[in-house]
Amino acid sequence: MLFQSLLVLLLVAVVYIAGVNIVQNLAAVGIHIDYGFLGRQAGFDVNESLIDYDAGRSYGRALWVGVLNTLALSAVCIVGATVLGTVMGMLRTSQNWLGSTLAYVYVEVMRNLPKLLILLTLYILTINQLPPVRQAVDILGVFHLSNRAFYFPALIWQPHMHSVLIALLVTVLLLFVYRRFVIHHQQKTGQRWPIFWPGLALLCLVWWLSSLLFNVHYVFEIPRLQGFDFSGGGRISVQFLVLALALSVYHGGQVAELVRGGIQSVSKGQEEAARSSGLTYLQVMRLVVLPQALRVIIPSMGNQYLNITKNTSIGLAVGFSDLVSVMNTAINQTFRPIELMSIAALIYLSICLVVTLLINLYNRRMRLEKA
């Protein structure tokens, strides 16, 4: 304990001395660390924002836009890589020759190509193959796809709509309680009550009744072509779509190997016993193999999720307004690299620590179930 305390004090002292040294050296050349510029007008626009933003907003607002874009892209890529990697990992271990071979080729290709090359290839193909805005592909008269963005109808927020959301959230919490009760009942009696379809029916019923009760009407704004671009509705930029696809496909190959290793760690006898009881291949995977494989997969999967979060920074190569892109533009305008880089580093560190915490909590929950 004494040694560990001394080591912590030593590390704190090293960090403090390094910080003081940097500040003094910068002051000697006339540079002072100051974060007051965050409140000044940014003066530049971004190509995509989840919140209201224009060039008249502050640098702090611009960085917040970058943070939200990074979080949205990370969430989509994590889901995409997990789904694709799980399917490919299952195919890799299946007895189907064609499926196993295709999964093997996919994994090897993704594992041996740089992600930036995949991203640029997809981006150039997308830009060249999709039509310009005026000749955008029309889908059912409400969806439009061009080499600039994908346009879709957007729900207009109505009064009391938040009450409907609260009612749905309470219903979801009640369904979680019901699920735990069903699991407890199954462990005691061996009988399993249905969860999915009754839960879905209850959610639809609560949504319908709460909408009637609060007199909520659902109106969508349809995108219309006006001038050189569509106005109204929602839009997802081509940069976001290409980044989500490239990172999902790239990391899907690595996730597939983790899933394969987890599946192969489960005793072959359990799978054979489950198959002999009449279960299909998918039922064996869902009910017997994958629940046990998760305990092996989860720790390594956490590292993959952290890599995905950090690799969203390659969006700078295709002009996506993520945190690094916004930071780079702000540095060029303010000449405040130390302040902006320290903010970006702190934000990435915070995001990754939250992801790590969630993975550890889920891993601990799985270990408790095993015990």
CSV table of C-alpha atoms in Angstrom, one decimal, residues 15-371:
chain,number,residue,atom,x,y,z
A,15,VAL,CA,2.3,15.5,-14.4
A,16,TYR,CA,2.4,18.8,-12.3
A,17,ILE,CA,6.0,19.5,-13.2
A,18,ALA,CA,5.4,18.8,-16.9
A,19,GLY,CA,2.3,21.1,-16.9
A,20,VAL,CA,4.2,23.9,-15.2
A,21,ASN,CA,7.1,23.5,-17.6
A,22,ILE,CA,4.8,23.7,-20.6
A,23,VAL,CA,3.0,26.8,-19.3
A,24,GLN,CA,6.3,28.6,-18.5
A,25,ASN,CA,7.8,27.8,-21.9
A,26,LEU,CA,4.7,29.0,-23.7
A,27,ALA,CA,4.7,32.2,-21.7
A,28,ALA,CA,8.3,32.8,-22.6
A,29,VAL,CA,7.4,32.9,-26.3
A,30,GLY,CA,4.3,35.0,-25.7
A,31,ILE,CA,1.6,32.3,-25.7
A,32,HIS,CA,-0.7,32.1,-22.7
A,33,ILE,CA,-3.2,29.2,-22.2
A,34,ASP,CA,-6.7,30.7,-22.2
A,35,TYR,CA,-10.0,29.1,-22.8
A,36,GLY,CA,-12.0,32.3,-23.0
A,37,PHE,CA,-12.2,32.0,-26.8
A,38,LEU,CA,-14.8,29.3,-26.4
A,39,GLY,CA,-17.4,31.9,-26.0
A,40,ARG,CA,-16.5,33.9,-29.1
A,41,GLN,CA,-18.2,33.6,-32.5
A,42,ALA,CA,-17.0,30.6,-34.4
A,43,GLY,CA,-17.6,32.1,-37.9
A,44,PHE,CA,-17.6,28.7,-39.7
A,45,ASP,CA,-20.3,26.3,-40.6
A,46,VAL,CA,-20.6,22.5,-40.3
A,47,ASN,CA,-22.1,20.1,-42.8
A,48,GLU,CA,-24.1,18.2,-40.3
A,49,SER,CA,-25.5,19.0,-36.9
A,50,LEU,CA,-28.0,17.3,-34.5
A,51,ILE,CA,-28.7,20.6,-32.8
A,52,ASP,CA,-29.3,24.2,-33.9
A,53,TYR,CA,-26.1,25.7,-35.2
A,54,ASP,CA,-24.9,28.3,-37.6
A,55,ALA,CA,-21.7,30.3,-38.2
A,56,GLY,CA,-22.8,32.9,-35.7
A,57,ARG,CA,-22.7,30.5,-32.7
A,58,SER,CA,-19.7,30.1,-30.4
A,59,TYR,CA,-16.7,27.8,-30.6
A,60,GLY,CA,-18.0,26.0,-27.6
A,61,ARG,CA,-21.3,25.3,-29.5
A,62,ALA,CA,-19.3,24.1,-32.5
A,63,LEU,CA,-17.3,21.7,-30.4
A,64,TRP,CA,-20.5,20.4,-28.8
A,65,VAL,CA,-21.9,19.7,-32.4
A,66,GLY,CA,-18.7,17.7,-33.1
A,67,VAL,CA,-19.1,15.7,-29.9
A,68,LEU,CA,-22.7,14.8,-30.7
A,69,ASN,CA,-21.8,13.8,-34.3
A,70,THR,CA,-19.0,11.6,-32.9
A,71,LEU,CA,-21.3,10.0,-30.4
A,72,ALA,CA,-24.0,9.3,-33.1
A,73,LEU,CA,-21.5,7.9,-35.5
A,74,SER,CA,-19.9,5.7,-32.8
A,75,ALA,CA,-23.3,4.3,-31.8
A,76,VAL,CA,-24.3,3.4,-35.3
A,77,CYS,CA,-20.9,1.8,-36.1
A,78,ILE,CA,-20.9,-0.2,-32.8
A,79,VAL,CA,-24.3,-1.6,-33.6
A,80,GLY,CA,-23.4,-2.3,-37.3
A,81,ALA,CA,-20.1,-4.0,-36.4
A,82,THR,CA,-21.7,-6.1,-33.7
A,83,VAL,CA,-24.5,-7.4,-35.9
A,84,LEU,CA,-22.3,-8.0,-39.0
A,85,GLY,CA,-19.5,-9.5,-36.9
A,86,THR,CA,-21.9,-11.8,-35.0
A,87,VAL,CA,-23.4,-13.1,-38.3
A,88,MET,CA,-19.9,-13.6,-39.8
A,89,GLY,CA,-18.6,-15.3,-36.7
A,90,MET,CA,-21.5,-17.8,-36.7
A,91,LEU,CA,-21.0,-18.5,-40.3
A,92,ARG,CA,-17.2,-19.0,-39.7
A,93,THR,CA,-18.0,-21.9,-37.3
A,94,SER,CA,-20.9,-23.4,-39.2
A,95,GLN,CA,-20.8,-26.6,-41.1
A,96,ASN,CA,-21.9,-24.9,-44.3
A,97,TRP,CA,-18.9,-24.8,-46.6
A,98,LEU,CA,-20.1,-21.8,-48.7
A,99,GLY,CA,-21.0,-19.7,-45.6
A,100,SER,CA,-17.8,-20.6,-43.8
A,101,THR,CA,-15.6,-19.8,-46.8
A,102,LEU,CA,-17.3,-16.5,-47.5
A,103,ALA,CA,-16.9,-15.5,-43.8
A,104,TYR,CA,-13.2,-16.5,-43.9
A,105,VAL,CA,-12.6,-14.4,-47.0
A,106,TYR,CA,-14.4,-11.5,-45.5
A,107,VAL,CA,-12.4,-11.6,-42.3
A,108,GLU,CA,-9.1,-11.9,-44.1
A,109,VAL,CA,-9.8,-9.1,-46.5
A,110,MET,CA,-11.0,-6.7,-43.7
A,111,ARG,CA,-8.1,-7.7,-41.4
A,112,ASN,CA,-5.4,-6.9,-44.1
A,113,LEU,CA,-6.7,-3.7,-45.5
A,114,PRO,CA,-6.3,-0.2,-43.9
A,115,LYS,CA,-9.6,1.3,-42.8
A,116,LEU,CA,-8.7,4.6,-44.5
A,117,LEU,CA,-8.4,2.9,-47.8
A,118,ILE,CA,-11.8,1.2,-47.4
A,119,LEU,CA,-13.3,4.6,-46.4
A,120,LEU,CA,-11.9,6.5,-49.4
A,121,THR,CA,-12.8,3.8,-51.8
A,122,LEU,CA,-16.4,3.7,-50.6
A,123,TYR,CA,-16.6,7.5,-50.6
A,124,ILE,CA,-15.3,7.9,-54.2
A,125,LEU,CA,-17.6,5.2,-55.5
A,126,THR,CA,-20.6,6.7,-53.7
A,127,ILE,CA,-19.9,10.3,-54.9
A,128,ASN,CA,-19.4,9.1,-58.5
A,129,GLN,CA,-22.3,6.7,-58.7
A,130,LEU,CA,-25.1,8.6,-56.9
A,131,PRO,CA,-26.8,11.4,-58.9
A,132,PRO,CA,-26.5,15.1,-58.0
A,133,VAL,CA,-29.2,16.8,-55.9
A,134,ARG,CA,-31.4,17.9,-58.9
A,135,GLN,CA,-31.6,14.3,-60.2
A,136,ALA,CA,-31.9,12.7,-56.8
A,137,VAL,CA,-33.3,9.1,-56.7
A,138,ASP,CA,-37.0,9.4,-55.7
A,139,ILE,CA,-38.3,6.7,-53.3
A,140,LEU,CA,-42.0,6.6,-52.8
A,141,GLY,CA,-42.1,10.4,-53.3
A,142,VAL,CA,-40.9,11.1,-49.7
A,143,PHE,CA,-37.4,9.7,-49.6
A,144,HIS,CA,-34.6,11.1,-51.8
A,145,LEU,CA,-31.0,10.0,-52.3
A,146,SER,CA,-28.3,12.0,-53.9
A,147,ASN,CA,-24.5,12.3,-53.8
A,148,ARG,CA,-25.0,14.9,-51.1
A,149,ALA,CA,-27.3,13.3,-48.6
A,150,PHE,CA,-30.3,11.0,-47.9
A,151,TYR,CA,-33.5,12.9,-47.3
A,152,PHE,CA,-36.4,11.6,-45.3
A,153,PRO,CA,-39.6,12.8,-43.6
A,154,ALA,CA,-39.1,14.2,-40.1
A,155,LEU,CA,-41.6,14.1,-37.3
A,156,ILE,CA,-42.7,17.6,-36.2
A,157,TRP,CA,-42.6,17.9,-32.4
A,158,GLN,CA,-46.1,18.5,-31.0
A,159,PRO,CA,-47.3,19.7,-27.5
A,160,HIS,CA,-47.7,16.9,-25.0
A,161,MET,CA,-45.6,14.5,-27.1
A,162,HIS,CA,-43.2,14.2,-24.2
A,163,SER,CA,-46.1,12.8,-22.1
A,164,VAL,CA,-46.5,10.0,-24.6
A,165,LEU,CA,-42.7,9.3,-24.4
A,166,ILE,CA,-42.9,9.2,-20.6
A,167,ALA,CA,-45.8,6.7,-20.8
A,168,LEU,CA,-43.8,4.5,-23.2
A,169,LEU,CA,-40.7,4.7,-21.0
A,170,VAL,CA,-42.7,3.7,-17.9
A,171,THR,CA,-44.1,0.8,-19.9
A,172,VAL,CA,-40.6,-0.4,-20.9
A,173,LEU,CA,-39.5,-0.3,-17.3
A,174,LEU,CA,-42.6,-2.4,-16.3
A,175,LEU,CA,-41.7,-4.9,-19.1
A,176,PHE,CA,-38.2,-5.2,-17.7
A,177,VAL,CA,-39.7,-6.1,-14.3
A,178,TYR,CA,-42.1,-8.5,-16.0
A,179,ARG,CA,-39.2,-10.1,-17.8
A,180,ARG,CA,-37.3,-10.7,-14.5
A,181,PHE,CA,-40.5,-12.2,-13.1
A,182,VAL,CA,-40.9,-14.6,-16.1
A,183,ILE,CA,-37.2,-15.7,-15.7
A,184,HIS,CA,-37.7,-16.3,-12.0
A,185,HIS,CA,-40.9,-18.3,-12.7
A,186,GLN,CA,-39.2,-20.4,-15.3
A,187,GLN,CA,-36.3,-21.2,-13.0
A,188,LYS,CA,-38.8,-22.4,-10.3
A,189,THR,CA,-41.4,-24.2,-12.5
A,190,GLY,CA,-39.7,-24.8,-15.9
A,191,GLN,CA,-42.6,-23.0,-17.6
A,192,ARG,CA,-41.7,-20.0,-19.7
A,193,TRP,CA,-44.4,-17.3,-20.3
A,194,PRO,CA,-44.2,-15.3,-23.5
A,195,ILE,CA,-42.5,-11.9,-23.4
A,196,PHE,CA,-41.9,-10.4,-26.8
A,197,TRP,CA,-45.4,-10.4,-28.4
A,198,PRO,CA,-47.3,-9.4,-25.3
A,199,GLY,CA,-44.8,-6.7,-24.6
A,200,LEU,CA,-45.0,-5.4,-28.1
A,201,ALA,CA,-48.8,-5.4,-27.9
A,202,LEU,CA,-48.7,-3.5,-24.6
A,203,LEU,CA,-46.4,-0.9,-26.0
A,204,CYS,CA,-48.7,-0.3,-29.0
A,205,LEU,CA,-51.7,-0.1,-26.7
A,206,VAL,CA,-50.0,2.4,-24.4
A,207,TRP,CA,-48.9,4.5,-27.3
A,208,TRP,CA,-52.4,4.6,-28.9
A,209,LEU,CA,-54.2,5.3,-25.6
A,210,SER,CA,-51.7,8.0,-24.5
A,211,SER,CA,-51.9,9.7,-27.9
A,212,LEU,CA,-55.7,9.8,-27.6
A,213,LEU,CA,-55.6,11.0,-24.0
A,214,PHE,CA,-53.1,13.8,-24.7
A,215,ASN,CA,-54.6,14.6,-28.1
A,216,VAL,CA,-51.3,14.2,-29.9
A,217,HIS,CA,-51.3,14.2,-33.7
A,218,TYR,CA,-48.3,13.0,-35.6
A,219,VAL,CA,-47.3,15.2,-38.5
A,220,PHE,CA,-44.3,14.7,-40.7
A,221,GLU,CA,-42.4,17.3,-42.7
A,222,ILE,CA,-41.7,16.1,-46.2
A,223,PRO,CA,-38.4,17.2,-47.9
A,224,ARG,CA,-38.9,19.3,-51.0
A,225,LEU,CA,-36.4,20.3,-53.7
A,226,GLN,CA,-35.9,24.1,-53.6
A,227,GLY,CA,-33.1,25.7,-55.5
A,228,PHE,CA,-29.9,23.8,-55.2
A,229,ASP,CA,-30.9,21.5,-52.2
A,230,PHE,CA,-33.8,20.0,-50.4
A,231,SER,CA,-35.5,21.9,-47.6
A,232,GLY,CA,-37.6,20.5,-44.8
A,233,GLY,CA,-37.6,17.0,-43.4
A,234,GLY,CA,-34.4,15.3,-42.1
A,235,ARG,CA,-31.2,14.5,-43.8
A,236,ILE,CA,-28.2,12.2,-43.3
A,237,SER,CA,-25.1,13.3,-45.2
A,238,VAL,CA,-23.3,11.0,-47.6
A,239,GLN,CA,-20.1,11.4,-45.4
A,240,PHE,CA,-22.0,9.9,-42.4
A,241,LEU,CA,-23.4,7.0,-44.4
A,242,VAL,CA,-20.1,6.1,-45.9
A,243,LEU,CA,-18.3,6.4,-42.6
A,244,ALA,CA,-20.9,4.2,-40.9
A,245,LEU,CA,-20.6,1.6,-43.6
A,246,ALA,CA,-16.8,1.6,-43.8
A,247,LEU,CA,-16.2,1.4,-40.0
A,248,SER,CA,-19.0,-1.2,-39.5
A,249,VAL,CA,-17.6,-3.4,-42.3
A,250,TYR,CA,-14.0,-3.0,-41.2
A,251,HIS,CA,-14.6,-3.6,-37.5
A,252,GLY,CA,-17.1,-6.3,-38.3
A,253,GLY,CA,-14.2,-8.5,-39.5
A,254,GLN,CA,-12.5,-8.2,-36.2
A,255,VAL,CA,-15.7,-8.7,-34.2
A,256,ALA,CA,-16.3,-11.9,-36.3
A,257,GLU,CA,-13.0,-13.3,-35.1
A,258,LEU,CA,-13.9,-12.6,-31.4
A,259,VAL,CA,-17.3,-14.3,-31.9
A,260,ARG,CA,-15.7,-17.3,-33.6
A,261,GLY,CA,-13.3,-17.7,-30.7
A,262,GLY,CA,-16.1,-17.4,-28.1
A,263,ILE,CA,-18.2,-20.0,-29.9
A,264,GLN,CA,-15.3,-22.4,-30.2
A,265,SER,CA,-14.6,-22.0,-26.4
A,266,VAL,CA,-18.0,-23.7,-25.7
A,267,SER,CA,-17.8,-27.4,-25.4
A,268,LYS,CA,-18.8,-29.2,-28.7
A,269,GLY,CA,-20.8,-31.7,-26.6
A,270,GLN,CA,-23.3,-29.1,-25.5
A,271,GLU,CA,-24.1,-28.1,-29.1
A,272,GLU,CA,-24.4,-31.8,-30.1
A,273,ALA,CA,-26.7,-32.5,-27.1
A,274,ALA,CA,-28.8,-29.5,-28.0
A,275,ARG,CA,-29.1,-30.5,-31.7
A,276,SER,CA,-30.0,-34.1,-30.6
A,277,SER,CA,-32.9,-32.7,-28.6
A,278,GLY,CA,-34.5,-31.3,-31.8
A,279,LEU,CA,-33.4,-27.7,-31.7
A,280,THR,CA,-32.5,-26.0,-34.9
A,281,TYR,CA,-29.1,-24.4,-35.6
A,282,LEU,CA,-30.3,-20.9,-34.8
A,283,GLN,CA,-32.0,-22.1,-31.6
A,284,VAL,CA,-28.8,-23.9,-30.5
A,285,MET,CA,-26.8,-20.7,-31.1
A,286,ARG,CA,-29.4,-18.4,-29.4
A,287,LEU,CA,-30.2,-20.6,-26.4
A,288,VAL,CA,-27.1,-22.6,-25.7
A,289,VAL,CA,-23.9,-21.5,-27.4
A,290,LEU,CA,-24.0,-17.7,-27.6
A,291,PRO,CA,-25.0,-17.1,-23.9
A,292,GLN,CA,-21.9,-19.0,-22.8
A,293,ALA,CA,-19.7,-17.5,-25.5
A,294,LEU,CA,-20.6,-14.0,-24.4
A,295,ARG,CA,-18.5,-14.5,-21.2
A,296,VAL,CA,-15.4,-14.9,-23.4
A,297,ILE,CA,-16.3,-12.3,-26.0
A,298,ILE,CA,-17.3,-9.4,-23.8
A,299,PRO,CA,-13.9,-8.2,-22.5
A,300,SER,CA,-12.3,-8.2,-26.0
A,301,MET,CA,-15.5,-6.7,-27.4
A,302,GLY,CA,-15.0,-3.7,-25.1
A,303,ASN,CA,-11.6,-3.0,-26.7
A,304,GLN,CA,-13.3,-3.1,-30.2
A,305,TYR,CA,-15.9,-0.6,-29.1
A,306,LEU,CA,-13.2,1.7,-27.8
A,307,ASN,CA,-11.3,1.4,-31.2
A,308,ILE,CA,-14.5,2.2,-33.1
A,309,THR,CA,-15.1,5.3,-31.0
A,310,LYS,CA,-11.6,6.6,-31.6
A,311,ASN,CA,-11.5,5.6,-35.3
A,312,THR,CA,-14.4,7.9,-36.0
A,313,SER,CA,-11.7,10.6,-36.2
A,314,ILE,CA,-10.9,9.4,-39.7
A,315,GLY,CA,-14.1,11.2,-40.7
A,316,LEU,CA,-11.8,14.2,-41.3
A,317,ALA,CA,-10.6,12.5,-44.5
A,318,VAL,CA,-14.1,12.9,-46.1
A,319,GLY,CA,-15.1,16.1,-44.5
A,320,PHE,CA,-17.4,14.8,-41.8
A,321,SER,CA,-17.9,17.3,-39.0
A,322,ASP,CA,-16.9,15.1,-36.1
A,323,LEU,CA,-15.0,16.4,-33.0
A,324,VAL,CA,-11.5,16.2,-34.7
A,325,SER,CA,-12.7,18.0,-37.8
A,326,VAL,CA,-14.3,20.8,-35.8
A,327,MET,CA,-11.2,21.0,-33.6
A,328,ASN,CA,-9.0,21.3,-36.6
A,329,THR,CA,-11.0,24.1,-38.1
A,330,ALA,CA,-11.1,25.9,-34.8
A,331,ILE,CA,-7.3,25.6,-34.4
A,332,ASN,CA,-6.8,27.1,-37.9
A,333,GLN,CA,-8.9,30.1,-36.9
A,334,THR,CA,-7.9,30.7,-33.3
A,335,PHE,CA,-4.3,29.4,-33.2
A,336,ARG,CA,-5.1,27.7,-29.9
A,337,PRO,CA,-3.9,24.1,-30.5
A,338,ILE,CA,-3.0,23.3,-26.9
A,339,GLU,CA,-6.4,24.4,-25.5
A,340,LEU,CA,-8.4,22.7,-28.2
A,341,MET,CA,-6.3,19.5,-28.3
A,342,SER,CA,-6.6,19.2,-24.5
A,343,ILE,CA,-10.4,19.6,-24.7
A,344,ALA,CA,-10.6,17.0,-27.5
A,345,ALA,CA,-8.4,14.6,-25.5
A,346,LEU,CA,-10.5,15.0,-22.4
A,347,ILE,CA,-13.7,14.4,-24.3
A,348,TYR,CA,-12.4,11.2,-26.0
A,349,LEU,CA,-11.1,10.0,-22.6
A,350,SER,CA,-14.5,10.6,-21.0
A,351,ILE,CA,-16.4,8.8,-23.8
A,352,CYS,CA,-14.0,5.8,-23.7
A,353,LEU,CA,-14.2,5.6,-19.8
A,354,VAL,CA,-18.0,5.6,-20.0
A,355,VAL,CA,-17.9,2.8,-22.7
A,356,THR,CA,-15.5,0.9,-20.5
A,357,LEU,CA,-17.7,1.3,-17.4
A,358,LEU,CA,-20.8,0.0,-19.3
A,359,ILE,CA,-18.9,-3.0,-20.7
A,360,ASN,CA,-17.5,-3.8,-17.2
A,361,LEU,CA,-21.0,-3.6,-15.7
A,362,TYR,CA,-22.4,-5.9,-18.3
A,363,ASN,CA,-19.4,-8.3,-17.9
A,364,ARG,CA,-19.9,-8.3,-14.1
A,365,ARG,CA,-23.6,-9.1,-14.6
A,366,MET,CA,-22.8,-12.0,-16.8
A,367,ARG,CA,-20.3,-13.4,-14.2
A,368,LEU,CA,-23.0,-13.2,-11.5
A,369,GLU,CA,-25.4,-15.2,-13.7
A,370,LYS,CA,-22.7,-17.7,-14.2
A,371,ALA,CA,-22.1,-18.0,-10.5
